[in-house]
PDB file of C-alpha atoms in Angstrom:
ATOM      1  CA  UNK A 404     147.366 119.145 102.176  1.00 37.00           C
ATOM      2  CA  UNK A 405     144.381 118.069 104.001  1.00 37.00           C
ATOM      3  CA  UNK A 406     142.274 115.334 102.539  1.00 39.00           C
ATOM      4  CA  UNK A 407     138.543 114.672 103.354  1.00 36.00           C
ATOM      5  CA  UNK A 408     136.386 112.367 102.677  1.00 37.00           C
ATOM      6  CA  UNK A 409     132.754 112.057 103.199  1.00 36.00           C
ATOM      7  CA  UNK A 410     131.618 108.502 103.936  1.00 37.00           C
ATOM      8  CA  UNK A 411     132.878 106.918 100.838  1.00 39.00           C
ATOM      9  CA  UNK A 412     134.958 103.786 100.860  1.00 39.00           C
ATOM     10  CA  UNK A 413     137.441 102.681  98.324  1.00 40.00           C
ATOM     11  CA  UNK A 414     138.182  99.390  97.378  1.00 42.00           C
ATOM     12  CA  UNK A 415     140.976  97.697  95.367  1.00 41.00           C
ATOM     13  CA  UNK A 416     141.106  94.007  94.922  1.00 43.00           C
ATOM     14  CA  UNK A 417     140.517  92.410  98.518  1.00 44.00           C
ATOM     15  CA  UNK A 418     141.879  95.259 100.387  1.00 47.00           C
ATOM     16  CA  UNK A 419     139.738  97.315 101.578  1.00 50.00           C
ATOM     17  CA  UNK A 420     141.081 101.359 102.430  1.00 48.00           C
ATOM     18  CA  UNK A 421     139.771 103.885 105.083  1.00 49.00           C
ATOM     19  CA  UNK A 422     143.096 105.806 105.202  1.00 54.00           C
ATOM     20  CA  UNK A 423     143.526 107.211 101.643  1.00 52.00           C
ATOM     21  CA  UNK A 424     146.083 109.525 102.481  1.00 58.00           C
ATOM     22  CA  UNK A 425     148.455 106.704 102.761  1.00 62.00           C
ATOM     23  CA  UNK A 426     147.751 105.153  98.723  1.00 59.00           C
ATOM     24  CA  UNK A 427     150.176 105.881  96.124  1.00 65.00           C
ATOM     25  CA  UNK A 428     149.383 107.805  92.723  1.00 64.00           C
ATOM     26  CA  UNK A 429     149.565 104.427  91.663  1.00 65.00           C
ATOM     27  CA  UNK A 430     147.105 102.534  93.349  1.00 58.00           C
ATOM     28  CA  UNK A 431     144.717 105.339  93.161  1.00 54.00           C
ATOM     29  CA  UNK A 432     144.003 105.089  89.644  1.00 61.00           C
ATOM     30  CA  UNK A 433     142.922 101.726  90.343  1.00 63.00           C
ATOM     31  CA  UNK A 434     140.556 102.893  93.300  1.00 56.00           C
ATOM     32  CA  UNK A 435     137.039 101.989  91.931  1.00 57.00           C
ATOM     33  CA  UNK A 436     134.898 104.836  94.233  1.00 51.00           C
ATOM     34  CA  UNK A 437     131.472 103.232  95.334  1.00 55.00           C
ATOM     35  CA  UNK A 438     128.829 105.297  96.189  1.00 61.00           C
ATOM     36  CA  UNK A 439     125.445 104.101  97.948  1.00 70.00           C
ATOM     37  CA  UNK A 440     121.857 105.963  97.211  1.00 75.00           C
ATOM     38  CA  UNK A 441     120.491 106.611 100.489  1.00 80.00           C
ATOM     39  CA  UNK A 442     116.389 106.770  99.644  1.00 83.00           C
ATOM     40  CA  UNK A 443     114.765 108.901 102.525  1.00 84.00           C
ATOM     41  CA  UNK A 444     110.879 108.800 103.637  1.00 89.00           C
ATOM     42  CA  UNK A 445     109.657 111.707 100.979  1.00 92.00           C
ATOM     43  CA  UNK A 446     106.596 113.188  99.870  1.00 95.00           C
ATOM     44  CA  UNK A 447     105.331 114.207  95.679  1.00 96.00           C
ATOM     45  CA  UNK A 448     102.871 115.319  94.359  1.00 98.00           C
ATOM     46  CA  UNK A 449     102.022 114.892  90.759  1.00 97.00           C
ATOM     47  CA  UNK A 450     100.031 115.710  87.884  1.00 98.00           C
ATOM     48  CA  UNK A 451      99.169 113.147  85.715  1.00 97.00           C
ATOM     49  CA  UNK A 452      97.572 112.119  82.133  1.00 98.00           C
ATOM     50  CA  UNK A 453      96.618 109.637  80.374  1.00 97.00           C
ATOM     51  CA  UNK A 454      94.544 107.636  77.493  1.00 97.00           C
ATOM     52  CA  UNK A 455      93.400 104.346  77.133  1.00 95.00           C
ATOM     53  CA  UNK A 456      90.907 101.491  76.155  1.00 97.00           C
ATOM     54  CA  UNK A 457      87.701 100.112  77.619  1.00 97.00           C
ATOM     55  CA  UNK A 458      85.202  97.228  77.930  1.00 96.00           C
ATOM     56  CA  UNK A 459      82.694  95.794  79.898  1.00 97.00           C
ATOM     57  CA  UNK A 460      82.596  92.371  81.333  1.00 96.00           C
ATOM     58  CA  UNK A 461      78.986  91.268  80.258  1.00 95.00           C
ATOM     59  CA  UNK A 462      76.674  88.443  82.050  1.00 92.00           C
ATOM     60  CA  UNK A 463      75.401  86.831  79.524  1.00 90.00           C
ATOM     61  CA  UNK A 464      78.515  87.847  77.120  1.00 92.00           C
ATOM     62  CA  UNK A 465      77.924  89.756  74.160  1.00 92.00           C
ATOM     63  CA  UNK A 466      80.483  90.535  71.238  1.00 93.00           C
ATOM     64  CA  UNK A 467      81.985  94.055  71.709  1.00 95.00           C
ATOM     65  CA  UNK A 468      84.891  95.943  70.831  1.00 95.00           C
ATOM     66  CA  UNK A 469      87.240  97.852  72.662  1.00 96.00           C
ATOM     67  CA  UNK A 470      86.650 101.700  73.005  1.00 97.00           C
ATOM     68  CA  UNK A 471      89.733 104.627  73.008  1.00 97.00           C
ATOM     69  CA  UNK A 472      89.011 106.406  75.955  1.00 96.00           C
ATOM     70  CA  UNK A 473      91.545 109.569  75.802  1.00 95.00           C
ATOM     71  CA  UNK A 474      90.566 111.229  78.777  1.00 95.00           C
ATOM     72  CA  UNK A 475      92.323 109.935  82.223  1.00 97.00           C
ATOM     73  CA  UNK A 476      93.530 113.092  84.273  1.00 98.00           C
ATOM     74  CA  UNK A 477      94.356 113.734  87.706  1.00 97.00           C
ATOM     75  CA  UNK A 478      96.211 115.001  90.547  1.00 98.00           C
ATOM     76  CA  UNK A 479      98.281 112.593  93.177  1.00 98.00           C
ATOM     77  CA  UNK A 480      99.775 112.349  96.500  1.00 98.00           C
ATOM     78  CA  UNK A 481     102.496 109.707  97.048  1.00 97.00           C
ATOM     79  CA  UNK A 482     104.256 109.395 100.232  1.00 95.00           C
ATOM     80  CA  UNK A 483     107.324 106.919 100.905  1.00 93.00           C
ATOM     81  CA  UNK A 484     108.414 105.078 103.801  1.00 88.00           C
ATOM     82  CA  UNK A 485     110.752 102.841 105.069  1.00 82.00           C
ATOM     83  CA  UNK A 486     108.965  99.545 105.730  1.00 77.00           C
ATOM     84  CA  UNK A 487     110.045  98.011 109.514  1.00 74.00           C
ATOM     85  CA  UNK A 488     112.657 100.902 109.732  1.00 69.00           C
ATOM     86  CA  UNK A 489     115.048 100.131 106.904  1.00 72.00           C
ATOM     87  CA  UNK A 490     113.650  99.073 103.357  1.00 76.00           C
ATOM     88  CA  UNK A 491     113.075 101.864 101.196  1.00 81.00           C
ATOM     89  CA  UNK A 492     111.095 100.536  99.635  1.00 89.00           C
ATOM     90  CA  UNK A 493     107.291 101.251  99.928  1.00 93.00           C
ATOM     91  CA  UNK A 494     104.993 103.997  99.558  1.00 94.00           C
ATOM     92  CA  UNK A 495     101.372 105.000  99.139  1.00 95.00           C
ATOM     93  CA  UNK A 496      99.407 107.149  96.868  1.00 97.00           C
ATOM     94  CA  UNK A 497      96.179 108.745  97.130  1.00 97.00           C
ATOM     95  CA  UNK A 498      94.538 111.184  94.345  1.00 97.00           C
ATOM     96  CA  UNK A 499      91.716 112.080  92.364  1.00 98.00           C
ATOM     97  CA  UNK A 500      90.902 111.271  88.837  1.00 98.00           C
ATOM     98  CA  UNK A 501      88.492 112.711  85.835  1.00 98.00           C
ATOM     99  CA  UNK A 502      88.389 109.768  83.088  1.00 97.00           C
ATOM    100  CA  UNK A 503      86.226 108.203  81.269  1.00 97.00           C
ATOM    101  CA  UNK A 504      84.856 104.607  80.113  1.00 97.00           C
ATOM    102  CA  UNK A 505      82.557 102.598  77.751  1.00 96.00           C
ATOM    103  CA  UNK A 506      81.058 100.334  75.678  1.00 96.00           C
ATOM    104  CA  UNK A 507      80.592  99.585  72.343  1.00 96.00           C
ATOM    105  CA  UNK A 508      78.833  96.164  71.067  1.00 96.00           C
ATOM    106  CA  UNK A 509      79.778  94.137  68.090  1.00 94.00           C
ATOM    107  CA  UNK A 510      77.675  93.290  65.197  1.00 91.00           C
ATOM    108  CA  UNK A 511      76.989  89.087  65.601  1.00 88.00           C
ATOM    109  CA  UNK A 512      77.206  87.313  62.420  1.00 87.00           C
ATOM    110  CA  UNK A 513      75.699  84.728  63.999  1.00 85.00           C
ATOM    111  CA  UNK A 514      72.501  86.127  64.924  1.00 83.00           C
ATOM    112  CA  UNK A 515      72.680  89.110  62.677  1.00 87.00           C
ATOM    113  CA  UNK A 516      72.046  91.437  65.247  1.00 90.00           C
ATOM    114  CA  UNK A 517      73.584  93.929  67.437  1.00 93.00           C
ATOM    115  CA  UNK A 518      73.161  93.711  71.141  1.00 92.00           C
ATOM    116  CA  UNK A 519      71.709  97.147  72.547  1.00 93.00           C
ATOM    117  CA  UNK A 520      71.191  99.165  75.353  1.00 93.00           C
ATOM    118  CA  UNK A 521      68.173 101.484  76.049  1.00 93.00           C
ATOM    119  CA  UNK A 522      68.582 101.375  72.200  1.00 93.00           C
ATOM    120  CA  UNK A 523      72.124 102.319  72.285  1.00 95.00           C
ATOM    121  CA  UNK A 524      74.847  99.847  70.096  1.00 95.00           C
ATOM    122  CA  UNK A 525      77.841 102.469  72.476  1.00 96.00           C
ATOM    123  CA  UNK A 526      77.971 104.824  75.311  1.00 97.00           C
ATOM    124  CA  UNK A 527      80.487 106.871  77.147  1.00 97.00           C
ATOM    125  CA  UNK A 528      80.477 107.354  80.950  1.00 97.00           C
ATOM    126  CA  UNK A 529      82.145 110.438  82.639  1.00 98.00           C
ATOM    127  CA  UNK A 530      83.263 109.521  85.889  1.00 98.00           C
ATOM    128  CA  UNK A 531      85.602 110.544  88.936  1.00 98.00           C
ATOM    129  CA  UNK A 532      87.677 108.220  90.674  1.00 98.00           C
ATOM    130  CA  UNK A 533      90.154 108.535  94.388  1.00 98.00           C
ATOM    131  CA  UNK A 534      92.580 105.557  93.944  1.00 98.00           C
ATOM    132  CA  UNK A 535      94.083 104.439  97.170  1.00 98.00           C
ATOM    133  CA  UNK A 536      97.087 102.129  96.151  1.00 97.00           C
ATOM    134  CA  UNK A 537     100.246 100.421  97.726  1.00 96.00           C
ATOM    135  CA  UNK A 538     103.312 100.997  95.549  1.00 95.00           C
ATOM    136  CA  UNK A 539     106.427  99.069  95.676  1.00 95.00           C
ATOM    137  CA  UNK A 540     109.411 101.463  94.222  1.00 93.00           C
ATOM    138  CA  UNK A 541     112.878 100.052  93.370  1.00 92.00           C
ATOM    139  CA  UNK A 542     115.264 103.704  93.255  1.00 91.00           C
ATOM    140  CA  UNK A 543     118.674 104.021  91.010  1.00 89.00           C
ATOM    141  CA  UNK A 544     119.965 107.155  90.777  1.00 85.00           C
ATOM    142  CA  UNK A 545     118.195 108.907  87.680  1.00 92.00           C
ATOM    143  CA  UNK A 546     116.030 105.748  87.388  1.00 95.00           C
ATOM    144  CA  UNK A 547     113.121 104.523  89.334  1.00 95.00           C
ATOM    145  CA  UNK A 548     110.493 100.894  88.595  1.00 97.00           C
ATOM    146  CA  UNK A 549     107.398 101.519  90.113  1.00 96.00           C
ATOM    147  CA  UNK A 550     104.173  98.469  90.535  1.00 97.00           C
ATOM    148  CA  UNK A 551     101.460  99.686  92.279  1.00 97.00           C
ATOM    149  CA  UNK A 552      98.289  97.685  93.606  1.00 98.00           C
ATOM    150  CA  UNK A 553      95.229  98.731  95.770  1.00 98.00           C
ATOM    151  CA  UNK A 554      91.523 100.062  95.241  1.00 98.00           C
ATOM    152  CA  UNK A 555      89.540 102.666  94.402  1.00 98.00           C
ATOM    153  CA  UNK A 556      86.019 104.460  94.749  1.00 98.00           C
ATOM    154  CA  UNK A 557      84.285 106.862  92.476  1.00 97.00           C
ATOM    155  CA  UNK A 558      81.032 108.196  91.168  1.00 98.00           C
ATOM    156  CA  UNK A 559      79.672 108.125  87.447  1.00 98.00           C
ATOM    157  CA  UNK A 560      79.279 111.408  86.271  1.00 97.00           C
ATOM    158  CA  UNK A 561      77.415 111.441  83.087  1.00 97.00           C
ATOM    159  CA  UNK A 562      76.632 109.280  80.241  1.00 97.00           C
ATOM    160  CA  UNK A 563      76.277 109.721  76.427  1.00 97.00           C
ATOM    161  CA  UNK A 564      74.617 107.197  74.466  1.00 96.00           C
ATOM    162  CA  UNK A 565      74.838 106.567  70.418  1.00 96.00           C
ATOM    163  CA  UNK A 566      72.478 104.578  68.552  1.00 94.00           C
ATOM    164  CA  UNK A 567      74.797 103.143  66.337  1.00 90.00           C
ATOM    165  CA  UNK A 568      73.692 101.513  62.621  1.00 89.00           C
ATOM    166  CA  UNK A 569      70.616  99.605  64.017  1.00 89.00           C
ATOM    167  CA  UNK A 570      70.184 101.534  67.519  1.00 90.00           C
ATOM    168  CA  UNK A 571      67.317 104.371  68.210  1.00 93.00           C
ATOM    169  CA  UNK A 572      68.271 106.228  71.655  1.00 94.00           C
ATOM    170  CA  UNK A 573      65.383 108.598  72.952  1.00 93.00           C
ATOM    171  CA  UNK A 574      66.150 111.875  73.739  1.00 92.00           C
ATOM    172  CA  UNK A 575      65.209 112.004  77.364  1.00 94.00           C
ATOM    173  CA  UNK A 576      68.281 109.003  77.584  1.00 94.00           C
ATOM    174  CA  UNK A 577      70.857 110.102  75.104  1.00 95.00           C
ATOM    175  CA  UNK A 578      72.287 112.177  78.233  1.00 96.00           C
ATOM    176  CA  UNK A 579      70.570 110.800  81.286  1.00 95.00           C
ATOM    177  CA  UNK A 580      71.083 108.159  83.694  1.00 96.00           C
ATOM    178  CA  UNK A 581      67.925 105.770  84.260  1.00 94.00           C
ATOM    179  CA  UNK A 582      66.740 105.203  87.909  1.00 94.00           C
ATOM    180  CA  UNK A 583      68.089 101.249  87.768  1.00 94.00           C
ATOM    181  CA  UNK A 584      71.507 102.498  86.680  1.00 96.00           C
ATOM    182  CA  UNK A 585      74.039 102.607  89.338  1.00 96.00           C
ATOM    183  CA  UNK A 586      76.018 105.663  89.641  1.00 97.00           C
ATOM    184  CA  UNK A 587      78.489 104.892  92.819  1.00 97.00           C
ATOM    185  CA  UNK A 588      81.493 102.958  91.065  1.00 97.00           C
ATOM    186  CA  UNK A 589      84.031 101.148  93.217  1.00 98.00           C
ATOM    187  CA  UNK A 590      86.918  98.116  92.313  1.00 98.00           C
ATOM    188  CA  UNK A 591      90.448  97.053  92.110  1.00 98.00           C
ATOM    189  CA  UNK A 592      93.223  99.203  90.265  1.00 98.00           C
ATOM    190  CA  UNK A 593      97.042  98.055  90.042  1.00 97.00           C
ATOM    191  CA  UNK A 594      99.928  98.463  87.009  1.00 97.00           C
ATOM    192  CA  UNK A 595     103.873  99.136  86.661  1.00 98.00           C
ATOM    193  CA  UNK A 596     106.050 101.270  84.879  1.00 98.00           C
ATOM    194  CA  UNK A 597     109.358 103.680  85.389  1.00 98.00           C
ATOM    195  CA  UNK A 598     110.584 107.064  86.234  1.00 97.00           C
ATOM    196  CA  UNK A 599     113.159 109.199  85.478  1.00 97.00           C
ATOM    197  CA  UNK A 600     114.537 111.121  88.356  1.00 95.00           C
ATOM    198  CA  UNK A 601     115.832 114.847  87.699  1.00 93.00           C
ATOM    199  CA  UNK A 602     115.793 115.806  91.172  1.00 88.00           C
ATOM    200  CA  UNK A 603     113.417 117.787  92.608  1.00 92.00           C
ATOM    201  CA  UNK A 604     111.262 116.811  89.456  1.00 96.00           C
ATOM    202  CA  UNK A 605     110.236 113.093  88.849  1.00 97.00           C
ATOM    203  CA  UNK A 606     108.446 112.014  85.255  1.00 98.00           C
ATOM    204  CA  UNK A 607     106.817 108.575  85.665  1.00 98.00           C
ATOM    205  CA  UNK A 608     105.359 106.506  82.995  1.00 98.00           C
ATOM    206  CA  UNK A 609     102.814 103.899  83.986  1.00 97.00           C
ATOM    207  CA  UNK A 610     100.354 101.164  82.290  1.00 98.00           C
ATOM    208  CA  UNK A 611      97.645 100.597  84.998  1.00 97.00           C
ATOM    209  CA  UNK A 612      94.526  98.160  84.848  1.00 98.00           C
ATOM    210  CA  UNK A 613      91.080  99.417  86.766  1.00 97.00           C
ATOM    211  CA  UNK A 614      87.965  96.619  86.669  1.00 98.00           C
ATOM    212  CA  UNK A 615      84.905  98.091  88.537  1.00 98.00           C
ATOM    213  CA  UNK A 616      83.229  95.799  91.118  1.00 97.00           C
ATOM    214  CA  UNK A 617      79.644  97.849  90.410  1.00 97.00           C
ATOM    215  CA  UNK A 618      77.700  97.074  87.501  1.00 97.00           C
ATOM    216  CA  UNK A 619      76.165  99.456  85.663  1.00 97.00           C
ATOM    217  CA  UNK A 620      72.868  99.078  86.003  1.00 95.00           C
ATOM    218  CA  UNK A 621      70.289  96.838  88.978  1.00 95.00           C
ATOM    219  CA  UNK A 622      70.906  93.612  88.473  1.00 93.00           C
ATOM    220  CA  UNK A 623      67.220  92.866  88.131  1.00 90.00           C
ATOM    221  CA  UNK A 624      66.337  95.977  85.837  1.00 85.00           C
ATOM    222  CA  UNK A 625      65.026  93.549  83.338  1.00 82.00           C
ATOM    223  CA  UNK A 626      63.509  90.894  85.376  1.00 85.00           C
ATOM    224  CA  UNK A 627      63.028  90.154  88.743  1.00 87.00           C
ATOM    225  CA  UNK A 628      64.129  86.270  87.942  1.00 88.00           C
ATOM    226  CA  UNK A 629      67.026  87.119  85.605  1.00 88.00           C
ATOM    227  CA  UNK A 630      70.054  88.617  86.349  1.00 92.00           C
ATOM    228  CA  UNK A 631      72.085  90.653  84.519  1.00 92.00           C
ATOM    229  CA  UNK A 632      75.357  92.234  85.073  1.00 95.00           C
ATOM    230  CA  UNK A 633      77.930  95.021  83.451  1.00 96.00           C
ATOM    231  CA  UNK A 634      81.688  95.408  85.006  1.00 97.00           C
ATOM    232  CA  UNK A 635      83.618  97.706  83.445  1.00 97.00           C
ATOM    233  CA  UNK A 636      87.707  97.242  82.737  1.00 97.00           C
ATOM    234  CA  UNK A 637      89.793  99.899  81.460  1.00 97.00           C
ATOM    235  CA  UNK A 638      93.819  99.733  80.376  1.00 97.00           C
ATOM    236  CA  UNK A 639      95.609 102.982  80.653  1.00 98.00           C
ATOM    237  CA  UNK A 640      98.582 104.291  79.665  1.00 98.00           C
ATOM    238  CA  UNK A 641      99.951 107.767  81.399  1.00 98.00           C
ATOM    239  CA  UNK A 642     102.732 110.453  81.980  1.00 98.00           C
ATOM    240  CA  UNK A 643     103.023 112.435  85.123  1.00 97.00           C
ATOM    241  CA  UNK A 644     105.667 115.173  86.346  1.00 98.00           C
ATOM    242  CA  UNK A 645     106.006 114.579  89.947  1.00 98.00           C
ATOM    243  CA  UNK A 646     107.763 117.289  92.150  1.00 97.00           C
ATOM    244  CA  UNK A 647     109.344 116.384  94.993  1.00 95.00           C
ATOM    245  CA  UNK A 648     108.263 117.988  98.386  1.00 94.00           C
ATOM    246  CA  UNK A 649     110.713 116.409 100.801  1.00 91.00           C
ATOM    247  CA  UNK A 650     114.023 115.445  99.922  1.00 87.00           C
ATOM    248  CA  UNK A 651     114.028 112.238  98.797  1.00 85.00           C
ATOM    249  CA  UNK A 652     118.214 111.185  99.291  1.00 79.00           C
ATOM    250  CA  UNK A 653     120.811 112.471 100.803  1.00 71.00           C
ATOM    251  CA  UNK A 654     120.574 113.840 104.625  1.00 67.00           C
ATOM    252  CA  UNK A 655     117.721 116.135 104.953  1.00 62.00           C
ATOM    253  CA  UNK A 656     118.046 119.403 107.162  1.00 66.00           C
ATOM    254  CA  UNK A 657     116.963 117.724 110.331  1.00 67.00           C
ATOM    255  CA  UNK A 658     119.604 115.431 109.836  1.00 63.00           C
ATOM    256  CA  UNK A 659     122.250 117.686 108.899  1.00 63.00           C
ATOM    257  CA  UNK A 660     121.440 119.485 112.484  1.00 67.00           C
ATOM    258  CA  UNK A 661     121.399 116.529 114.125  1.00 69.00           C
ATOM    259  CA  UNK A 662     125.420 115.871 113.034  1.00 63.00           C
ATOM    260  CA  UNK A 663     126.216 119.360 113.720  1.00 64.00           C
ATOM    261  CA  UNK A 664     124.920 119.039 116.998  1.00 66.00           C
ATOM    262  CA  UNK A 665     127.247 115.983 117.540  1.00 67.00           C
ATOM    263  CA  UNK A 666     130.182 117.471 116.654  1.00 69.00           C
ATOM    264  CA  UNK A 667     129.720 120.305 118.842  1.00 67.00           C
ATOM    265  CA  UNK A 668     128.703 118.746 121.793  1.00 69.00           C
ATOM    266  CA  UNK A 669     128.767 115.161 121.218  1.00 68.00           C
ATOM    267  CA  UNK A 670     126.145 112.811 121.370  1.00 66.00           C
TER     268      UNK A 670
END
């Protein structure tokens, strides 16, 4: 009988075995079989969705509560690579996001009064995002922890604003933008989570953490002496199926040619 083996090694106390042939029934029940995961430079792309919660960073502050945004979907490209030749353990993603974001203000005890905007006490922005982001991956073999960091641009879409208890929107604004309103949206975007590996199919759960660098509105749009300024933050949590478009362990086909080459005509 013939015995082959394919790159595994066995080990049994100290003693180390490449000839396996030559163990008794004996010892090999004691043979604990290691196996390495060999993570290659692959490609995915996803789909992904999500639903979170939103604020503004306000200059001066103003009381507010958090909104439920449950809109955050999109489409991604990851691609991984072997960082100086041999750690597995980089990658990059690229993709492009529909979501949305807002603001609602808090009734001040203090002053009884609610802060407003153009008469509004909340609004929702529609806007689309392309995060750029570095991702550090750690791989098992159905498991995968994923942290991510990097940037992002975008473009506010639309607005809706609601006048709230106290507020009185026009109607000209309740869907419109106003000329000192910024529309081009830009920031920093990073989070963590885990996957679960079914290969060719990858489902990765992730809490991620956007703040926009681009306030809302002009700076100035109230006075030309006074500044005022309007970041928005959101926290999102999402679920995305990933499918695999390279392979991502084992030897690939190029690979696999490349061996079969060497055994026919050496290297």
């Amino acid at each position: 009988m013939t015995l082959l083996t394919f790159g595994l090694y066995a080990q049994t106390d100290h003693l180390i075995i490449t000839d396996v042939s030559s163990l008794t029934d004996e010892q090999l029940d004691t043979i604990n079989v290691k196996k390495k995961l060999h993570i290659n430079d692959y490609s995915m792309i996803g789909v992904q969705y999500g639903a979170g919660l939103s604020r503004v960073m306000w200059n001066p502050s103003q009381k507010q509560d958090m909104v439920f945004v449950p809109v955050n979907v999109g489409v991604t490209y990851t691609k991984y690579g072997k960082m100086f030749g041999y750690m597995p353990y980089f990658g990059f993603q690229m993709g492009i996001f529909y979501a949305q974001e807002g603001y609602q203000f808090k009734y001040n005890k203090d002053k009884d009064y609610t802060y407003k905007i153009e008469g509004a006490e909340k609004a929702i922005l529609d806007v689309l995002e392309i995060p750029m982001l570095f991702q550090f991956h750690l791989d098992m073999w159905n498991f995968k922890i994923l942290a991510q960091l990097g940037c992002y641009g975008g473009y506010r879409l639309g607005i809706e604003r609601f006048p709230g208890i106290t507020g009185s929107v026009s109607e000209e604004l309740q869907h419109s933008f106003k000329d000192t309103d910024r529309r081009w949206d830009y920031g920093i975007k990073g989070g963590a989570g885990f996957a679960l590996v079914f290969e060719p199919i990858e489902i990765h759960f992730q809490a991620m953490y956007k703040h926009s660098l681009s306030s809302l509105y002009e700076p100035d749009h109230a006075s030309k002496y006074y500044y005022r300024y309007a970041y928005p933050s959101n926290i999102v949590i999402s679920a995305g199926v990933h499918f695999q478009i390279t392979k991502r362990s084992g030897k690939t086909k190029a690979e696999i040619k490349k061996q079969a080459k060497e055994m026919v005509y050496g290297k």
